[in-house]
PDB file of C-alpha atoms in Angstrom:
ATOM      1  CA  GLU A   1      95.468 111.084  42.887  1.00  0.00           C
ATOM      2  CA  ASP A   2      97.693 108.393  44.365  1.00  0.00           C
ATOM      3  CA  LYS A   3      97.230 107.697  48.074  1.00  0.00           C
ATOM      4  CA  VAL A   4      99.024 105.712  50.788  1.00  0.00           C
ATOM      5  CA  VAL A   5      97.650 105.027  54.262  1.00  0.00           C
ATOM      6  CA  GLN A   6      99.728 103.432  56.998  1.00  0.00           C
ATOM      7  CA  SER A   7      98.614 101.897  60.248  1.00  0.00           C
ATOM      8  CA  PRO A   8      99.019 101.981  63.125  1.00  0.00           C
ATOM      9  CA  LEU A   9     100.210 105.565  63.593  1.00  0.00           C
ATOM     10  CA  SER A  10     102.431 104.481  66.444  1.00  0.00           C
ATOM     11  CA  LEU A  11     103.369 101.349  68.264  1.00  0.00           C
ATOM     12  CA  VAL A  12     105.239 100.567  71.482  1.00  0.00           C
ATOM     13  CA  VAL A  13     106.633  97.071  71.970  1.00  0.00           C
ATOM     14  CA  HIS A  14     109.302  95.353  74.045  1.00  0.00           C
ATOM     15  CA  GLU A  15     112.490  93.835  72.786  1.00  0.00           C
ATOM     16  CA  GLY A  16     111.912  90.408  71.330  1.00  0.00           C
ATOM     17  CA  ASP A  17     108.360  91.125  70.208  1.00  0.00           C
ATOM     18  CA  THR A  18     107.222  90.706  66.599  1.00  0.00           C
ATOM     19  CA  VAL A  19     105.519  93.647  64.908  1.00  0.00           C
ATOM     20  CA  THR A  20     103.474  94.015  61.744  1.00  0.00           C
ATOM     21  CA  LEU A  21     103.150  97.363  60.032  1.00  0.00           C
ATOM     22  CA  ASN A  22     100.446  97.938  57.452  1.00  0.00           C
ATOM     23  CA  CYS A  23     100.314  99.938  54.263  1.00  0.00           C
ATOM     24  CA  SER A  24      97.335 100.268  51.932  1.00  0.00           C
ATOM     25  CA  TYR A  25      97.495 102.179  48.699  1.00  0.00           C
ATOM     26  CA  GLU A  26      95.690 103.509  45.687  1.00  0.00           C
ATOM     27  CA  VAL A  27      97.700 104.229  42.573  1.00  0.00           C
ATOM     28  CA  THR A  28      96.537 104.741  38.996  1.00  0.00           C
ATOM     29  CA  ASN A  29      99.393 102.880  37.320  1.00  0.00           C
ATOM     30  CA  PHE A  30     101.349 100.837  39.847  1.00  0.00           C
ATOM     31  CA  ARG A  31     105.064 100.312  39.364  1.00  0.00           C
ATOM     32  CA  SER A  32     106.401  99.544  42.847  1.00  0.00           C
ATOM     33  CA  LEU A  33     105.915  99.871  46.586  1.00  0.00           C
ATOM     34  CA  LEU A  34     108.844 100.839  48.762  1.00  0.00           C
ATOM     35  CA  TRP A  35     109.570 100.733  52.478  1.00  0.00           C
ATOM     36  CA  TYR A  36     111.933 103.157  54.193  1.00  0.00           C
ATOM     37  CA  LYS A  37     113.205 103.490  57.771  1.00  0.00           C
ATOM     38  CA  GLN A  38     113.724 106.986  59.162  1.00  0.00           C
ATOM     39  CA  GLU A  39     115.610 107.239  62.436  1.00  0.00           C
ATOM     40  CA  LYS A  40     116.743 110.810  62.667  1.00  0.00           C
ATOM     41  CA  LYS A  41     116.915 112.547  59.339  1.00  0.00           C
ATOM     42  CA  ALA A  42     117.575 110.612  56.139  1.00  0.00           C
ATOM     43  CA  PRO A  43     115.085 107.857  55.275  1.00  0.00           C
ATOM     44  CA  THR A  44     117.019 104.702  54.432  1.00  0.00           C
ATOM     45  CA  PHE A  45     115.789 102.214  51.863  1.00  0.00           C
ATOM     46  CA  LEU A  46     114.559  98.825  53.075  1.00  0.00           C
ATOM     47  CA  PHE A  47     112.637  97.047  50.334  1.00  0.00           C
ATOM     48  CA  MET A  48     111.134  97.521  46.917  1.00  0.00           C
ATOM     49  CA  LEU A  49     108.243  95.291  45.891  1.00  0.00           C
ATOM     50  CA  THR A  50     107.015  95.029  42.353  1.00  0.00           C
ATOM     51  CA  SER A  51     104.697  92.836  40.336  1.00  0.00           C
ATOM     52  CA  SER A  52     107.594  90.451  39.784  1.00  0.00           C
ATOM     53  CA  GLY A  53     108.808  90.508  43.383  1.00  0.00           C
ATOM     54  CA  ILE A  54     106.007  90.443  45.903  1.00  0.00           C
ATOM     55  CA  GLU A  55     107.956  89.103  48.867  1.00  0.00           C
ATOM     56  CA  LYS A  56     111.274  90.305  50.242  1.00  0.00           C
ATOM     57  CA  LYS A  57     113.296  89.324  53.294  1.00  0.00           C
ATOM     58  CA  SER A  58     116.392  90.711  54.908  1.00  0.00           C
ATOM     59  CA  GLY A  59     117.423  89.352  58.263  1.00  0.00           C
ATOM     60  CA  ARG A  60     114.667  89.991  60.757  1.00  0.00           C
ATOM     61  CA  LEU A  61     112.685  92.168  58.349  1.00  0.00           C
ATOM     62  CA  SER A  62     110.333  90.872  55.697  1.00  0.00           C
ATOM     63  CA  SER A  63     107.644  92.363  53.520  1.00  0.00           C
ATOM     64  CA  ILE A  64     104.916  91.141  51.243  1.00  0.00           C
ATOM     65  CA  LEU A  65     102.801  92.859  48.638  1.00  0.00           C
ATOM     66  CA  ASP A  66      99.217  91.958  47.838  1.00  0.00           C
ATOM     67  CA  LYS A  67      98.496  93.578  44.498  1.00  0.00           C
ATOM     68  CA  LYS A  68      94.942  92.323  44.421  1.00  0.00           C
ATOM     69  CA  GLU A  69      93.955  93.809  47.783  1.00  0.00           C
ATOM     70  CA  LEU A  70      96.308  96.793  47.381  1.00  0.00           C
ATOM     71  CA  PHE A  71      98.262  96.496  50.594  1.00  0.00           C
ATOM     72  CA  SER A  72     101.641  95.594  51.929  1.00  0.00           C
ATOM     73  CA  ILE A  73     102.922  94.568  55.343  1.00  0.00           C
ATOM     74  CA  LEU A  74     106.319  94.944  56.917  1.00  0.00           C
ATOM     75  CA  ASN A  75     107.182  92.372  59.580  1.00  0.00           C
ATOM     76  CA  ILE A  76     109.947  92.752  62.102  1.00  0.00           C
ATOM     77  CA  THR A  77     110.723  89.740  64.260  1.00  0.00           C
ATOM     78  CA  ALA A  78     112.752  89.664  67.487  1.00  0.00           C
ATOM     79  CA  THR A  79     112.668  93.453  67.691  1.00  0.00           C
ATOM     80  CA  GLN A  80     115.620  95.370  69.116  1.00  0.00           C
ATOM     81  CA  THR A  81     115.878  98.906  70.479  1.00  0.00           C
ATOM     82  CA  GLY A  82     117.725  99.828  67.292  1.00  0.00           C
ATOM     83  CA  ASP A  83     114.546  99.142  65.335  1.00  0.00           C
ATOM     84  CA  SER A  84     112.951 102.219  66.932  1.00  0.00           C
ATOM     85  CA  ALA A  85     112.195 104.551  64.038  1.00  0.00           C
ATOM     86  CA  ILE A  86     109.500 105.838  61.737  1.00  0.00           C
ATOM     87  CA  TYR A  87     108.705 103.359  58.989  1.00  0.00           C
ATOM     88  CA  LEU A  88     107.536 104.904  55.742  1.00  0.00           C
ATOM     89  CA  CYS A  89     105.682 103.242  52.906  1.00  0.00           C
ATOM     90  CA  ALA A  90     105.592 104.783  49.441  1.00  0.00           C
ATOM     91  CA  VAL A  91     104.262 103.919  46.006  1.00  0.00           C
ATOM     92  CA  GLU A  92     105.710 104.646  42.627  1.00  0.00           C
ATOM     93  CA  ASN A  93     103.495 105.416  39.653  1.00  0.00           C
ATOM     94  CA  ASN A  94     104.566 104.187  36.225  1.00  0.00           C
ATOM     95  CA  ASN A  95     103.694 107.563  34.775  1.00  0.00           C
ATOM     96  CA  ALA A  96     105.612 109.665  37.264  1.00  0.00           C
ATOM     97  CA  GLY A  97     109.328 108.968  37.048  1.00  0.00           C
ATOM     98  CA  ASN A  98     110.909 109.054  40.483  1.00  0.00           C
ATOM     99  CA  MET A  99     108.012 110.794  42.198  1.00  0.00           C
ATOM    100  CA  LEU A 100     106.997 108.778  45.256  1.00  0.00           C
ATOM    101  CA  THR A 101     103.751 109.168  47.181  1.00  0.00           C
ATOM    102  CA  PHE A 102     104.418 108.521  50.867  1.00  0.00           C
ATOM    103  CA  GLY A 103     102.162 107.445  53.665  1.00  0.00           C
ATOM    104  CA  GLY A 104     102.190 109.226  57.000  1.00  0.00           C
ATOM    105  CA  GLY A 105     104.457 106.640  58.561  1.00  0.00           C
ATOM    106  CA  THR A 106     104.303 104.363  61.579  1.00  0.00           C
ATOM    107  CA  ARG A 107     106.361 105.381  64.603  1.00  0.00           C
ATOM    108  CA  LEU A 108     107.765 102.293  66.297  1.00  0.00           C
ATOM    109  CA  MET A 109     109.299 102.418  69.759  1.00  0.00           C
ATOM    110  CA  VAL A 110     111.020  99.304  71.075  1.00  0.00           C
ATOM    111  CA  LYS A 111     111.582  99.315  74.826  1.00  0.00           C
ATOM    112  CA  PRO A 112     114.337  97.305  76.502  1.00  0.00           C
TER     113      PRO A 112
ATOM    114  CA  LYS B   1     131.045 106.167  47.756  1.00  0.00           C
ATOM    115  CA  ALA B   2     129.772 109.441  49.216  1.00  0.00           C
ATOM    116  CA  GLY B   3     126.057 109.730  49.879  1.00  0.00           C
ATOM    117  CA  VAL B   4     123.673 112.533  49.011  1.00  0.00           C
ATOM    118  CA  THR B   5     124.969 115.780  50.483  1.00  0.00           C
ATOM    119  CA  GLN B   6     122.712 118.675  51.389  1.00  0.00           C
ATOM    120  CA  THR B   7     123.707 122.143  52.503  1.00  0.00           C
ATOM    121  CA  PRO B   8     123.078 123.969  54.670  1.00  0.00           C
ATOM    122  CA  ARG B   9     121.941 121.500  57.323  1.00  0.00           C
ATOM    123  CA  TYR B  10     120.154 124.110  59.426  1.00  0.00           C
ATOM    124  CA  LEU B  11     119.009 127.623  58.732  1.00  0.00           C
ATOM    125  CA  ILE B  12     116.762 130.233  60.232  1.00  0.00           C
ATOM    126  CA  LYS B  13     115.016 132.874  58.128  1.00  0.00           C
ATOM    127  CA  THR B  14     112.320 135.446  58.679  1.00  0.00           C
ATOM    128  CA  ARG B  15     109.067 135.820  56.810  1.00  0.00           C
ATOM    129  CA  GLY B  16     109.418 137.433  53.417  1.00  0.00           C
ATOM    130  CA  GLN B  17     113.014 136.354  52.898  1.00  0.00           C
ATOM    131  CA  GLN B  18     114.126 133.804  50.356  1.00  0.00           C
ATOM    132  CA  VAL B  19     116.280 130.725  50.729  1.00  0.00           C
ATOM    133  CA  THR B  20     118.353 128.498  48.466  1.00  0.00           C
ATOM    134  CA  LEU B  21     119.115 124.904  49.377  1.00  0.00           C
ATOM    135  CA  SER B  22     121.724 122.777  47.666  1.00  0.00           C
ATOM    136  CA  CYS B  23     121.959 119.068  46.951  1.00  0.00           C
ATOM    137  CA  SER B  24     124.833 117.008  45.558  1.00  0.00           C
ATOM    138  CA  PRO B  25     123.631 113.560  44.466  1.00  0.00           C
ATOM    139  CA  ILE B  26     125.558 110.328  44.665  1.00  0.00           C
ATOM    140  CA  SER B  27     128.169 110.233  41.942  1.00  0.00           C
ATOM    141  CA  GLY B  28     126.652 108.886  38.728  1.00  0.00           C
ATOM    142  CA  HIS B  29     123.058 109.540  39.754  1.00  0.00           C
ATOM    143  CA  ARG B  30     121.223 111.706  37.238  1.00  0.00           C
ATOM    144  CA  SER B  31     117.846 111.967  38.942  1.00  0.00           C
ATOM    145  CA  VAL B  32     117.353 114.350  41.860  1.00  0.00           C
ATOM    146  CA  SER B  33     114.077 114.773  43.734  1.00  0.00           C
ATOM    147  CA  TRP B  34     113.060 117.157  46.495  1.00  0.00           C
ATOM    148  CA  TYR B  35     110.604 116.473  49.305  1.00  0.00           C
ATOM    149  CA  GLN B  36     109.202 118.574  52.119  1.00  0.00           C
ATOM    150  CA  GLN B  37     108.629 116.852  55.454  1.00  0.00           C
ATOM    151  CA  THR B  38     106.449 118.364  58.182  1.00  0.00           C
ATOM    152  CA  PRO B  39     104.820 116.752  61.226  1.00  0.00           C
ATOM    153  CA  GLY B  40     101.352 117.468  59.898  1.00  0.00           C
ATOM    154  CA  GLN B  41     101.702 116.610  56.201  1.00  0.00           C
ATOM    155  CA  GLY B  42     104.446 114.003  56.227  1.00  0.00           C
ATOM    156  CA  LEU B  43     106.700 113.665  53.199  1.00  0.00           C
ATOM    157  CA  GLN B  44     105.406 115.583  50.199  1.00  0.00           C
ATOM    158  CA  PHE B  45     106.938 115.631  46.742  1.00  0.00           C
ATOM    159  CA  LEU B  46     108.174 118.999  45.485  1.00  0.00           C
ATOM    160  CA  PHE B  47     109.848 118.304  42.139  1.00  0.00           C
ATOM    161  CA  GLU B  48     112.151 115.968  40.282  1.00  0.00           C
ATOM    162  CA  TYR B  49     114.934 116.637  37.809  1.00  0.00           C
ATOM    163  CA  PHE B  50     116.539 114.242  35.396  1.00  0.00           C
ATOM    164  CA  SER B  51     119.402 115.348  33.169  1.00  0.00           C
ATOM    165  CA  GLU B  52     118.696 119.031  33.920  1.00  0.00           C
ATOM    166  CA  THR B  53     115.001 118.751  32.979  1.00  0.00           C
ATOM    167  CA  GLN B  54     112.148 119.034  35.445  1.00  0.00           C
ATOM    168  CA  ARG B  55     110.117 115.875  34.923  1.00  0.00           C
ATOM    169  CA  ASN B  56     107.521 116.213  37.642  1.00  0.00           C
ATOM    170  CA  LYS B  57     106.267 118.898  39.961  1.00  0.00           C
ATOM    171  CA  GLY B  58     104.227 118.497  43.110  1.00  0.00           C
ATOM    172  CA  ASN B  59     101.337 120.588  44.291  1.00  0.00           C
ATOM    173  CA  PHE B  60     103.263 123.523  45.729  1.00  0.00           C
ATOM    174  CA  PRO B  61     102.931 127.241  44.937  1.00  0.00           C
ATOM    175  CA  GLY B  62     105.189 128.949  42.436  1.00  0.00           C
ATOM    176  CA  ARG B  63     107.311 130.332  45.286  1.00  0.00           C
ATOM    177  CA  PHE B  64     109.006 126.939  45.255  1.00  0.00           C
ATOM    178  CA  SER B  65     111.368 126.445  42.353  1.00  0.00           C
ATOM    179  CA  GLY B  66     114.386 124.379  41.501  1.00  0.00           C
ATOM    180  CA  ARG B  67     116.991 123.592  38.940  1.00  0.00           C
ATOM    181  CA  GLN B  68     119.593 121.008  38.108  1.00  0.00           C
ATOM    182  CA  PHE B  69     123.050 121.666  36.738  1.00  0.00           C
ATOM    183  CA  SER B  70     125.023 119.701  34.173  1.00  0.00           C
ATOM    184  CA  ASN B  71     126.963 117.939  36.953  1.00  0.00           C
ATOM    185  CA  SER B  72     123.599 116.726  38.390  1.00  0.00           C
ATOM    186  CA  ARG B  73     123.855 118.992  41.446  1.00  0.00           C
ATOM    187  CA  SER B  74     120.530 120.600  42.238  1.00  0.00           C
ATOM    188  CA  GLU B  75     119.248 123.654  44.048  1.00  0.00           C
ATOM    189  CA  MET B  76     115.825 124.578  45.259  1.00  0.00           C
ATOM    190  CA  ASN B  77     114.675 128.074  46.059  1.00  0.00           C
ATOM    191  CA  VAL B  78     111.798 129.300  48.163  1.00  0.00           C
ATOM    192  CA  SER B  79     110.896 132.954  47.814  1.00  0.00           C
ATOM    193  CA  THR B  80     108.780 135.132  50.083  1.00  0.00           C
ATOM    194  CA  LEU B  81     109.019 132.704  52.952  1.00  0.00           C
ATOM    195  CA  GLU B  82     105.983 131.988  55.113  1.00  0.00           C
ATOM    196  CA  LEU B  83     105.813 130.485  58.579  1.00  0.00           C
ATOM    197  CA  GLY B  84     104.313 127.316  57.080  1.00  0.00           C
ATOM    198  CA  ASP B  85     107.444 126.734  55.036  1.00  0.00           C
ATOM    199  CA  SER B  86     109.251 125.634  58.186  1.00  0.00           C
ATOM    200  CA  ALA B  87     110.130 122.017  57.464  1.00  0.00           C
ATOM    201  CA  LEU B  88     112.799 119.467  56.775  1.00  0.00           C
ATOM    202  CA  TYR B  89     113.670 119.594  53.075  1.00  0.00           C
ATOM    203  CA  LEU B  90     114.976 116.284  51.815  1.00  0.00           C
ATOM    204  CA  CYS B  91     116.825 115.684  48.599  1.00  0.00           C
ATOM    205  CA  ALA B  92     117.049 112.220  47.056  1.00  0.00           C
ATOM    206  CA  SER B  93     118.931 110.834  44.094  1.00  0.00           C
ATOM    207  CA  SER B  94     118.510 107.779  41.935  1.00  0.00           C
ATOM    208  CA  PRO B  95     120.752 106.152  39.353  1.00  0.00           C
ATOM    209  CA  ARG B  96     117.876 105.465  36.995  1.00  0.00           C
ATOM    210  CA  GLU B  97     114.786 107.131  35.678  1.00  0.00           C
ATOM    211  CA  ALA B  98     112.759 105.179  38.224  1.00  0.00           C
ATOM    212  CA  GLY B  99     113.584 103.110  41.235  1.00  0.00           C
ATOM    213  CA  GLU B 100     114.595 103.414  44.853  1.00  0.00           C
ATOM    214  CA  LEU B 101     115.665 106.803  46.102  1.00  0.00           C
ATOM    215  CA  PHE B 102     118.688 107.527  48.264  1.00  0.00           C
ATOM    216  CA  PHE B 103     118.029 110.402  50.640  1.00  0.00           C
ATOM    217  CA  GLY B 104     120.290 113.045  52.081  1.00  0.00           C
ATOM    218  CA  GLU B 105     120.228 114.175  55.707  1.00  0.00           C
ATOM    219  CA  GLY B 106     118.045 117.128  54.856  1.00  0.00           C
ATOM    220  CA  SER B 107     118.066 120.886  55.411  1.00  0.00           C
ATOM    221  CA  ARG B 108     116.075 121.986  58.429  1.00  0.00           C
ATOM    222  CA  LEU B 109     114.480 125.367  57.674  1.00  0.00           C
ATOM    223  CA  THR B 110     112.886 127.445  60.405  1.00  0.00           C
ATOM    224  CA  VAL B 111     110.927 130.542  59.403  1.00  0.00           C
ATOM    225  CA  LEU B 112     110.315 133.097  62.147  1.00  0.00           C
TER     226      LEU B 112
END
């Protein structure tokens, strides 16, 4: 059974801080790892990392995938209050179509 | 381009009743997945449809069922509701057989 564990469970920082969110996984036939941001309801897509794309960057957010050690990190630099959200990590199994296995999420609060 | 649309957004039912939730995917997307989100269990996969066929099913009892129509719209049904079915039900669509998912705002179900 595929499994995703995220840490920390929650995090409180101040604006301008840099944060690192962790995601470790076990998957029988890895296809991709995805990061989502959930503010109120709908999770919104951030990054997809695959064997051919193990590092992604978009503005202040960046993510890397370590396929050997089976983990990924999501970095947010110069945090802003608008970054406050739950960050979800998920893995996709090659044998399972669009079925994603999600971690429990990391709740990030950025204080002014 | 309109996003994933779910209806109803909120609903309250009593134990023993049944409920039907609807999801309209992004135009052109043929894959529709359903997830249940609760504070205790996080996001859990219910089922996925691609071109009207159920491709994968999560570990939920038979009271949970779904279908997809020829226009890619999908419905899920929960019969004989239990208190533990109270959750946010999220629908997601994808343009391909695998890849990132685009989530709707969800249907918040409360069972009394």
